[in-house]
Short mmCIF file of C-alpha atoms in Angstrom, two decimals:
data_model
loop_
_atom_site.label_atom_id
_atom_site.label_comp_id
_atom_site.label_asym_id
_atom_site.label_seq_id
_atom_site.Cartn_x
_atom_site.Cartn_y
_atom_site.Cartn_z
CA UNK A 1 49.50 133.81 127.12
CA UNK A 2 47.77 136.52 125.05
CA UNK A 3 50.17 139.19 126.39
CA UNK A 4 53.14 136.92 125.61
CA UNK A 5 51.89 136.35 122.04
CA UNK A 6 51.36 140.08 121.51
CA UNK A 7 54.85 140.86 122.85
CA UNK A 8 56.39 138.26 120.55
CA UNK A 9 54.48 139.68 117.57
CA UNK A 10 55.56 143.23 118.37
CA UNK A 11 59.18 142.14 118.75
CA UNK A 12 59.07 140.39 115.37
CA UNK A 13 57.57 143.49 113.72
CA UNK A 14 60.24 145.72 115.29
CA UNK A 15 63.01 143.37 114.14
CA UNK A 16 61.55 143.29 110.62
CA UNK A 17 61.30 147.10 110.51
CA UNK A 18 64.92 147.47 111.64
CA UNK A 19 66.07 144.92 109.05
CA UNK A 20 64.18 146.82 106.34
CA UNK A 21 65.79 150.10 107.39
CA UNK A 22 69.32 148.64 107.34
CA UNK A 23 68.71 146.97 103.99
CA UNK A 24 67.43 150.22 102.44
CA UNK A 25 70.42 152.17 103.79
CA UNK A 26 72.84 149.58 102.39
CA UNK A 27 71.09 149.54 99.01
CA UNK A 28 71.17 153.35 98.88
CA UNK A 29 74.92 153.31 99.59
CA UNK A 30 75.50 150.65 96.95
CA UNK A 31 73.34 152.51 94.43
CA UNK A 32 75.15 155.79 95.10
CA UNK A 33 78.53 154.07 94.80
CA UNK A 34 77.58 152.33 91.55
CA UNK A 35 76.22 155.55 90.04
CA UNK A 36 79.30 157.52 91.10
CA UNK A 37 81.67 154.90 89.70
CA UNK A 38 79.75 154.78 86.43
CA UNK A 39 79.90 158.58 86.02
CA UNK A 40 83.66 158.57 86.76
CA UNK A 41 84.28 155.79 84.24
CA UNK A 42 82.26 157.66 81.59
CA UNK A 43 84.42 160.76 82.10
CA UNK A 44 87.59 158.66 81.98
CA UNK A 45 86.43 157.03 78.75
CA UNK A 46 85.82 160.46 77.20
CA UNK A 47 89.29 161.66 78.26
CA UNK A 48 90.92 158.48 76.95
CA UNK A 49 89.14 158.94 73.60
CA UNK A 50 90.48 162.49 73.37
CA UNK A 51 94.01 161.31 74.18
CA UNK A 52 93.67 158.59 71.59
CA UNK A 53 92.59 161.08 68.94
CA UNK A 54 95.45 163.47 69.83
CA UNK A 55 97.95 160.59 69.60
CA UNK A 56 96.63 159.65 66.14
CA UNK A 57 97.04 163.28 64.94
CA UNK A 58 100.56 163.46 66.41
CA UNK A 59 101.49 160.25 64.56
CA UNK A 60 100.14 161.65 61.30
CA UNK A 61 102.16 164.85 61.80
CA UNK A 62 105.35 162.88 62.54
CA UNK A 63 104.88 160.77 59.42
CA UNK A 64 104.29 163.92 57.35
CA UNK A 65 107.52 165.45 58.70
CA UNK A 66 109.29 162.15 57.94
CA UNK A 67 111.06 162.32 61.33
CA UNK A 68 111.82 158.78 62.44
CA UNK A 69 112.44 159.70 66.09
CA UNK A 70 109.17 161.58 66.30
CA UNK A 71 107.35 158.73 64.55
CA UNK A 72 108.60 156.18 67.07
CA UNK A 73 107.67 158.45 69.99
CA UNK A 74 104.21 159.10 68.49
CA UNK A 75 103.68 155.38 67.96
CA UNK A 76 104.59 154.70 71.59
CA UNK A 77 102.20 157.39 72.81
CA UNK A 78 99.44 156.10 70.54
CA UNK A 79 99.90 152.55 71.86
CA UNK A 80 99.58 153.83 75.43
CA UNK A 81 96.51 155.89 74.51
CA UNK A 82 94.90 152.88 72.82
CA UNK A 83 95.50 150.75 75.93
CA UNK A 84 94.03 153.45 78.19
CA UNK A 85 90.99 153.73 75.92
CA UNK A 86 90.56 149.96 75.97
CA UNK A 87 90.85 149.90 79.77
CA UNK A 88 88.45 152.79 80.34
CA UNK A 89 85.91 151.24 77.97
CA UNK A 90 85.99 147.93 79.83
CA UNK A 91 85.76 149.67 83.23
CA UNK A 92 82.68 151.52 81.99
CA UNK A 93 81.11 148.23 80.86
CA UNK A 94 81.84 146.62 84.23
CA UNK A 95 80.35 149.59 86.10
CA UNK A 96 77.25 149.47 83.88
CA UNK A 97 76.85 145.77 84.65
CA UNK A 98 77.33 146.42 88.37
CA UNK A 99 74.68 149.13 88.33
CA UNK A 100 72.24 146.87 86.44
CA UNK A 101 72.72 144.01 88.97
CA UNK A 102 71.93 141.63 86.11
CA UNK A 103 73.75 138.33 86.63
CA UNK A 104 73.95 137.43 82.94
CA UNK A 105 75.34 140.83 81.98
CA UNK A 106 77.81 140.72 84.87
CA UNK A 107 79.10 137.26 83.96
CA UNK A 108 79.42 138.12 80.26
CA UNK A 109 81.35 141.32 81.01
CA UNK A 110 83.65 139.58 83.51
CA UNK A 111 84.28 136.86 80.93
CA UNK A 112 85.14 139.41 78.22
CA UNK A 113 87.55 141.27 80.51
CA UNK A 114 89.41 138.04 81.32
CA UNK A 115 89.35 136.72 77.76
CA UNK A 116 90.65 139.96 76.25
CA UNK A 117 93.23 140.32 79.07
CA UNK A 118 92.43 144.00 79.55
CA UNK A 119 94.98 145.64 81.84
CA UNK A 120 94.10 147.73 84.89
CA UNK A 121 90.58 146.32 85.46
CA UNK A 122 91.39 143.77 88.19
CA UNK A 123 89.69 145.68 91.04
CA UNK A 124 86.57 146.29 88.95
CA UNK A 125 86.40 142.62 87.91
CA UNK A 126 86.65 141.60 91.57
CA UNK A 127 83.87 144.01 92.53
CA UNK A 128 81.65 142.62 89.76
CA UNK A 129 82.44 139.04 90.78
CA UNK A 130 81.63 139.82 94.42
CA UNK A 131 78.27 141.18 93.31
CA UNK A 132 77.58 138.02 91.29
CA UNK A 133 78.36 135.92 94.37
CA UNK A 134 76.04 138.11 96.45
CA UNK A 135 73.19 137.84 93.95
CA UNK A 136 73.56 134.06 93.64
CA UNK A 137 73.61 133.73 97.43
CA UNK A 138 70.42 135.80 97.69
CA UNK A 139 68.78 133.66 94.98
CA UNK A 140 69.76 130.50 96.83
CA UNK A 141 68.06 131.81 99.99
CA UNK A 142 64.98 132.85 98.00
CA UNK A 143 64.70 129.39 96.40
CA UNK A 144 65.15 127.67 99.77
CA UNK A 145 62.37 129.79 101.30
CA UNK A 146 60.11 129.12 98.33
CA UNK A 147 60.65 125.35 98.70
CA UNK A 148 60.22 125.67 102.51
CA UNK A 149 63.23 123.41 103.05
CA UNK A 150 64.58 123.77 106.59
CA UNK A 151 67.99 122.32 105.68
CA UNK A 152 68.39 124.51 102.58
CA UNK A 153 67.33 127.68 104.43
CA UNK A 154 69.82 127.00 107.24
CA UNK A 155 72.58 126.36 104.68
CA UNK A 156 71.79 129.55 102.74
CA UNK A 157 71.72 131.71 105.89
CA UNK A 158 75.01 130.21 107.04
CA UNK A 159 76.66 130.99 103.68
CA UNK A 160 75.37 134.56 103.76
CA UNK A 161 76.80 135.13 107.23
CA UNK A 162 80.13 133.44 106.40
CA UNK A 163 80.47 135.60 103.27
CA UNK A 164 79.71 138.80 105.22
CA UNK A 165 76.50 139.57 103.30
CA UNK A 166 74.16 139.67 106.32
CA UNK A 167 73.99 143.49 106.32
CA UNK A 168 73.25 143.78 102.60
CA UNK A 169 70.70 140.94 102.79
CA UNK A 170 69.40 141.89 106.25
CA UNK A 171 65.74 141.94 105.17
CA UNK A 172 65.95 138.60 103.35
CA UNK A 173 67.80 136.94 106.24
CA UNK A 174 65.30 138.26 108.79
CA UNK A 175 62.35 136.94 106.74
CA UNK A 176 64.09 133.59 106.26
CA UNK A 177 64.82 133.23 109.97
CA UNK A 178 61.17 133.97 110.82
CA UNK A 179 60.07 131.37 108.26
CA UNK A 180 62.57 128.90 109.72
CA UNK A 181 60.99 129.25 113.18
CA UNK A 182 57.55 128.54 111.69
CA UNK A 183 58.75 125.58 109.64
CA UNK A 184 60.49 124.00 112.62
CA UNK A 185 57.34 124.43 114.68
CA UNK A 186 55.22 122.84 111.93
CA UNK A 187 57.73 120.00 111.69
CA UNK A 188 57.45 119.48 115.45
CA UNK A 189 53.64 119.43 115.24
CA UNK A 190 53.68 116.88 112.43
CA UNK A 191 56.19 114.75 114.31
CA UNK A 192 53.72 114.41 117.21
CA UNK A 193 51.43 112.47 114.88
CA UNK A 194 54.11 110.74 112.77
CA UNK A 195 55.70 109.20 115.89
CA UNK A 196 52.41 107.66 117.03
CA UNK A 197 52.58 103.88 117.09
CA UNK A 198 50.00 101.95 115.10
CA UNK A 199 48.77 100.48 118.36
CA UNK A 200 47.81 103.98 119.57
CA UNK A 201 45.82 104.71 116.40
CA UNK A 202 44.22 101.27 116.72
CA UNK A 203 43.12 102.31 120.20
CA UNK A 204 41.28 105.30 118.71
CA UNK A 205 39.62 103.08 116.11
CA UNK A 206 38.57 100.58 118.78
CA UNK A 207 36.10 103.00 120.37
CA UNK A 208 32.50 102.18 119.54
CA UNK A 209 31.33 105.26 121.42
CA UNK A 210 34.39 107.53 121.91
CA UNK A 211 34.63 110.05 124.74
CA UNK A 212 33.33 113.45 123.52
CA UNK A 213 36.78 115.05 123.75
CA UNK A 214 38.25 112.37 121.45
CA UNK A 215 35.44 112.79 118.92
CA UNK A 216 35.86 116.58 118.92
CA UNK A 217 39.62 116.32 118.30
CA UNK A 218 39.26 113.83 115.45
CA UNK A 219 36.42 115.88 113.93
CA UNK A 220 38.75 118.91 113.86
CA UNK A 221 41.52 116.73 112.39
CA UNK A 222 39.43 115.60 109.41
CA UNK A 223 37.93 119.05 108.85
CA UNK A 224 41.45 120.47 108.63
CA UNK A 225 42.41 117.73 106.16
CA UNK A 226 39.60 118.87 103.87
CA UNK A 227 36.61 116.66 104.67
CA UNK A 228 33.10 118.02 104.61
CA UNK A 229 31.18 117.92 107.90
CA UNK A 230 28.67 115.46 106.37
CA UNK A 231 31.47 112.95 105.67
CA UNK A 232 32.47 112.77 109.34
CA UNK A 233 29.15 113.23 111.10
CA UNK A 234 29.22 109.71 112.54
CA UNK A 235 32.15 108.16 114.45
CA UNK A 236 32.16 105.05 112.25
CA UNK A 237 32.81 107.30 109.24
CA UNK A 238 35.96 108.62 110.94
CA UNK A 239 37.02 105.08 111.86
CA UNK A 240 36.92 104.17 108.15
CA UNK A 241 39.11 107.18 107.32
CA UNK A 242 41.56 106.26 110.09
CA UNK A 243 41.85 102.78 108.63
CA UNK A 244 42.96 103.87 105.15
CA UNK A 245 46.51 103.00 104.03
CA UNK A 246 49.11 104.24 101.54
CA UNK A 247 48.79 107.83 100.33
CA UNK A 248 45.36 108.08 101.94
CA UNK A 249 46.63 107.01 105.38
CA UNK A 250 46.01 109.50 108.15
CA UNK A 251 49.70 109.89 109.04
CA UNK A 252 50.74 110.44 105.41
CA UNK A 253 48.06 113.10 104.96
CA UNK A 254 49.13 114.89 108.14
CA UNK A 255 52.76 114.79 106.98
CA UNK A 256 51.94 116.42 103.63
CA UNK A 257 49.50 119.03 104.94
CA UNK A 258 50.28 122.75 104.71
CA UNK A 259 48.20 125.25 106.75
CA UNK A 260 47.78 127.74 103.89
CA UNK A 261 45.62 125.16 102.06
CA UNK A 262 42.98 125.39 104.81
CA UNK A 263 40.13 127.87 104.41
CA UNK A 264 39.69 130.63 106.94
CA UNK A 265 36.18 129.39 107.82
CA UNK A 266 37.44 125.89 108.58
CA UNK A 267 40.20 127.31 110.79
CA UNK A 268 37.67 129.34 112.78
CA UNK A 269 35.30 126.37 113.07
CA UNK A 270 38.10 124.14 114.36
CA UNK A 271 39.22 126.82 116.80
CA UNK A 272 35.68 126.80 118.24
CA UNK A 273 35.62 122.98 118.39
CA UNK A 274 38.92 122.89 120.31
CA UNK A 275 38.06 125.80 122.60
CA UNK A 276 38.46 125.01 126.28
CA UNK A 277 40.79 122.05 125.67
CA UNK A 278 44.49 121.74 126.43
CA UNK A 279 47.07 119.03 125.91
CA UNK A 280 46.83 117.78 129.48
CA UNK A 281 43.04 117.38 129.52
CA UNK A 282 43.08 115.50 126.20
CA UNK A 283 46.04 113.31 127.22
CA UNK A 284 44.18 112.25 130.39
CA UNK A 285 41.58 110.64 128.13
CA UNK A 286 43.70 109.45 125.16
CA UNK A 287 47.40 109.78 124.29
CA UNK A 288 46.60 109.37 120.59
CA UNK A 289 43.98 112.12 120.62
CA UNK A 290 46.44 114.37 122.48
CA UNK A 291 48.94 114.11 119.58
CA UNK A 292 46.23 115.04 117.08
CA UNK A 293 45.08 117.89 119.36
CA UNK A 294 48.61 119.38 119.40
CA UNK A 295 48.74 119.17 115.60
CA UNK A 296 45.24 120.63 115.09
CA UNK A 297 45.82 123.49 117.51
CA UNK A 298 49.10 124.39 115.79
CA UNK A 299 47.63 124.22 112.26
CA UNK A 300 44.69 126.43 113.24
CA UNK A 301 46.95 128.99 114.91
CA UNK A 302 49.28 129.03 111.90
CA UNK A 303 46.41 129.47 109.41
CA UNK A 304 44.83 132.30 111.38
CA UNK A 305 48.21 134.09 111.41
CA UNK A 306 48.14 134.20 107.57
CA UNK A 307 46.03 136.58 105.43
CA UNK A 308 42.35 135.65 105.30
CA UNK A 309 42.68 135.03 101.57
CA UNK A 310 45.96 133.28 100.78
CA UNK A 311 47.53 134.82 97.62
CA UNK A 312 47.17 132.70 94.50
CA UNK A 313 50.90 133.00 93.87
CA UNK A 314 51.69 131.30 97.20
CA UNK A 315 49.37 128.41 96.41
CA UNK A 316 50.94 128.01 92.96
CA UNK A 317 54.45 128.01 94.46
CA UNK A 318 53.39 125.38 97.00
CA UNK A 319 51.84 123.23 94.25
CA UNK A 320 54.97 123.56 92.10
CA UNK A 321 57.15 122.60 95.07
CA UNK A 322 55.02 119.51 95.81
CA UNK A 323 55.05 118.53 92.13
CA UNK A 324 58.84 118.83 92.10
CA UNK A 325 59.13 116.60 95.18
CA UNK A 326 56.77 114.01 93.62
CA UNK A 327 58.71 114.14 90.34
CA UNK A 328 62.00 113.56 92.18
CA UNK A 329 60.48 110.59 94.05
CA UNK A 330 59.18 109.08 90.79
CA UNK A 331 62.54 109.63 89.12
CA UNK A 332 64.35 107.89 91.97
CA UNK A 333 61.81 105.07 91.93
CA UNK A 334 62.17 104.71 88.16
CA UNK A 335 65.96 104.48 88.42
CA UNK A 336 65.67 101.87 91.18
CA UNK A 337 63.25 99.77 89.10
CA UNK A 338 65.54 100.02 86.07
CA UNK A 339 68.56 98.87 88.11
CA UNK A 340 66.62 95.96 89.64
CA UNK A 341 65.32 95.01 86.19
CA UNK A 342 68.85 94.95 84.76
CA UNK A 343 70.04 92.82 87.68
CA UNK A 344 67.12 90.44 87.19
CA UNK A 345 67.88 90.03 83.48
CA UNK A 346 71.54 89.41 84.26
CA UNK A 347 70.61 86.78 86.86
CA UNK A 348 68.23 85.09 84.39
CA UNK A 349 70.99 84.89 81.76
CA UNK A 350 73.33 83.29 84.29
CA UNK A 351 70.76 80.78 85.52
CA UNK A 352 69.31 79.94 82.05
CA UNK A 353 70.18 76.48 80.56
CA UNK A 354 73.00 76.50 78.04
CA UNK A 355 71.08 74.46 75.45
CA UNK A 356 69.41 76.54 72.77
CA UNK A 357 66.89 73.76 71.92
CA UNK A 358 63.57 74.33 73.66
CA UNK A 359 61.75 71.26 74.95
CA UNK A 360 58.39 70.38 73.37
CA UNK A 361 56.02 71.41 76.13
CA UNK A 362 53.07 69.63 74.56
CA UNK A 363 54.94 66.32 74.75
CA UNK A 364 56.42 66.83 78.20
CA UNK A 365 53.07 67.70 79.75
CA UNK A 366 51.18 65.06 77.81
CA UNK A 367 48.77 67.69 76.46
CA UNK A 368 47.86 67.97 72.82
CA UNK A 369 47.53 71.27 71.05
CA UNK A 370 45.28 69.83 68.40
CA UNK A 371 47.66 70.89 65.65
CA UNK A 372 50.38 69.22 63.64
CA UNK A 373 54.01 69.24 64.90
CA UNK A 374 54.91 71.68 62.14
CA UNK A 375 52.10 74.02 63.17
CA UNK A 376 53.23 73.77 66.77
CA UNK A 377 56.78 74.68 65.83
CA UNK A 378 55.57 77.63 63.80
CA UNK A 379 53.35 78.74 66.65
CA UNK A 380 56.28 78.56 69.09
#
């Protein structure tokens, strides 16, 4: 198993190195091409400016000679020179935007070229638009990876491959595919617990003196979820935690757990607790404990594969992602409540009596308010 893990790790490193090499080669080619095109367009702009100046001088000379034929010819040449200057200037702007790889600058320049209907820039506009599409596609993949959304990552990778960008974005695609494998594995591990029936968890809670293997597995489970060892020293303390509901329920906490939130020391401690166990030996004693063992073992392995100190930036991104998910849930809930409230008010209006005169409740119930009728009316 150790040899297999090492081979897999070496293969992943080799694939990542190859992807990096291809990406660097492609970027170098693109950079060289962009620089070359920019230099050419600068030269063409200079030549067009010279032609424009020569055409202006020729027109002045024709007007001075008062030769109508020469004036018309000079005007025609000046018009052509002006159009070439306009075209070369726009091509230079497009090439500058392409070299900058700045989406805002690219979109503004493309918009200007189309709005001003500059002739002879169609190929350059297409190249700039293709780059915008490439950059947006790369951003989409980056956002999907940041949010750790399996569906979004798969969609982004598919779009990259369909658009023919997989060579240019080889490094990003390789990293995303590796992340996808991890996320699917984590999803599988969580599903082992999420698919447990309540009856199976009740079986774990029913132990007054659990088998040692069950206690060890559940101890590791609660340590991973962030509990201090003192809080789960006794089995009855763990039973209380297993009985919680709502957001504090065991299954909900497992579903929302991310391995990078676990400390390195806890991961090592849990690895020692679970040492010598396997799924079969745990399942022989308890099916419920076996599901938690699979989850614990996977979380520990995943955490120990990360840096010992998880970068602060990663934690902040995870927190922002979770906050976004919670905000979306609250927004959806708020909209649902608002719709139900509107429906309820509509139903009340339909079912309300048509008479606008309210009955005197004090008379109908036979109770006295202790005040005069006028005071009662005012109070109502």
